[in-house]
PDB file of C-alpha atoms in Angstrom:
ATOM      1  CA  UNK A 254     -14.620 103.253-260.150  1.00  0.00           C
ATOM      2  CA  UNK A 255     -16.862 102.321-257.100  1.00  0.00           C
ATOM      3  CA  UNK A 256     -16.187 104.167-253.999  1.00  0.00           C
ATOM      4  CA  UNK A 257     -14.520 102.004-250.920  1.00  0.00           C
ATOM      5  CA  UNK A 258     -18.139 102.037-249.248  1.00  0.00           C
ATOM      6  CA  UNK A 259     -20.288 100.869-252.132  1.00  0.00           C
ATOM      7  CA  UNK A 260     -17.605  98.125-252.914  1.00  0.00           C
ATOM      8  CA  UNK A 261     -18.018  96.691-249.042  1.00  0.00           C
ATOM      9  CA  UNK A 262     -21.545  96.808-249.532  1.00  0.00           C
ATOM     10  CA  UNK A 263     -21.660  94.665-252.952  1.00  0.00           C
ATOM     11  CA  UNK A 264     -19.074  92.414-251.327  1.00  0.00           C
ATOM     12  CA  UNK A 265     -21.552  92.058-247.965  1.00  0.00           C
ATOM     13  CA  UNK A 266     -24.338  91.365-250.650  1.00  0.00           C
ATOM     14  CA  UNK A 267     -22.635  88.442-252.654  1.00  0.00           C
ATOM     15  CA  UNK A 268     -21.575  87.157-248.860  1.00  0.00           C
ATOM     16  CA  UNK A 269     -25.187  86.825-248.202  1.00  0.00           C
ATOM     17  CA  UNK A 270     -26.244  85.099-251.262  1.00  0.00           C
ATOM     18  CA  UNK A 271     -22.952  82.850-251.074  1.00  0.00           C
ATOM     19  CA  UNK A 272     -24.379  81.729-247.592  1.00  0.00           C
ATOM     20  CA  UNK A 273     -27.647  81.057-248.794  1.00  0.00           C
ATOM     21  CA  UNK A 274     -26.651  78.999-251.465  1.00  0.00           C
ATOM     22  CA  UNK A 275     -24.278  77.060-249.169  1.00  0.00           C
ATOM     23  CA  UNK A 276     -27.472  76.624-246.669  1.00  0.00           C
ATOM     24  CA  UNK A 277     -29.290  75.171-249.795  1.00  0.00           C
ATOM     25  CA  UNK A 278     -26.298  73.110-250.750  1.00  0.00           C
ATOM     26  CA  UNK A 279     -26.075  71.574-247.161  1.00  0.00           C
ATOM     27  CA  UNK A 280     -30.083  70.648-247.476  1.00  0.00           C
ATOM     28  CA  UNK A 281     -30.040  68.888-250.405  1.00  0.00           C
ATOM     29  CA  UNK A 282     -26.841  66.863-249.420  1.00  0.00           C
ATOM     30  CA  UNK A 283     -24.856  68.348-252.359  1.00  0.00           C
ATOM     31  CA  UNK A 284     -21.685  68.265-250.117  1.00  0.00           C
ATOM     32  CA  UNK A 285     -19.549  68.634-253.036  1.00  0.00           C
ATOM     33  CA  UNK A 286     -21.071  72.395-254.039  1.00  0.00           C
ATOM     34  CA  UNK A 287     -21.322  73.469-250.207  1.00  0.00           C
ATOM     35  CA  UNK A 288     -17.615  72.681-249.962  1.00  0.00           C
ATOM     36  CA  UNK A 289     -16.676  75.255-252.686  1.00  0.00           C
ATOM     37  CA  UNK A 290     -19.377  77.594-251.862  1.00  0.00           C
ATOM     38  CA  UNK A 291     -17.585  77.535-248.488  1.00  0.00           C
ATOM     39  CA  UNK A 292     -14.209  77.924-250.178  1.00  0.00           C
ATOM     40  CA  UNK A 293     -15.770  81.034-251.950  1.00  0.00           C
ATOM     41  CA  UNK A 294     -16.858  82.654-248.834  1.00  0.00           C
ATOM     42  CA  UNK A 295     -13.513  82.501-247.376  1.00  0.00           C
ATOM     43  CA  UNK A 296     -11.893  84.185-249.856  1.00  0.00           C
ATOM     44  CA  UNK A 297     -14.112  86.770-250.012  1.00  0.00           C
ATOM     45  CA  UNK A 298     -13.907  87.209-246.280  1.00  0.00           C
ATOM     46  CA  UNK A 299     -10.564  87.483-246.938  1.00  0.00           C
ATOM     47  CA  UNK A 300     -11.589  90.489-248.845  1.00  0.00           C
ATOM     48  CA  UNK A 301     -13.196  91.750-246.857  1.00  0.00           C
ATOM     49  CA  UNK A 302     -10.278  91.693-244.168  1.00  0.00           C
ATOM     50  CA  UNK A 303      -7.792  93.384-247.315  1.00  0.00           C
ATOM     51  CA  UNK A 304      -5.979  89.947-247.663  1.00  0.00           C
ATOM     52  CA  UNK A 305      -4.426  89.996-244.008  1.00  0.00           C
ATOM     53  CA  UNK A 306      -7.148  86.924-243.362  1.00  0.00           C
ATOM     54  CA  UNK A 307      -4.073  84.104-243.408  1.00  0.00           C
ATOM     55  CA  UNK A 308      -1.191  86.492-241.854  1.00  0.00           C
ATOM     56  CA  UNK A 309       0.267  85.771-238.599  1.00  0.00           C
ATOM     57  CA  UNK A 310       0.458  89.239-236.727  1.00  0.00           C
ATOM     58  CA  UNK A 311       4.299  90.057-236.262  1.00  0.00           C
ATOM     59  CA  UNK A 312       6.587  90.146-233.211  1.00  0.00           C
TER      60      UNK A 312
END
């Protein structure tokens, strides 16, 4: 099992190549693909913020 660091790190890599690919997506008008790619980035910045990414902080 990967240790909490080396996870974070793999998760920061695929980020980075997900944001390429949307930057490449955007350029050759493929709005379609950028549009998921985006979707996919959320998610994984919701990840990276351990699911609490769509919670409203409590009272």
């Amino acid at each position: 099992m990967m240790d909490g660091g080396v996870a974070m790190s793999k998760i920061d890599e695929i980020m980075k190549l997900l944001s390429e690919a949307k930057r490449e997506a955007d350029a050759l008008g493929e709005t379609i693909l950028a549009y998921h790619i985006g979707t996919v980035l959320l998610a994984a910045q919701d990840v990276v913020l351990g699911g609490r990414g769509d919670q409203r902080p409590r009272r």
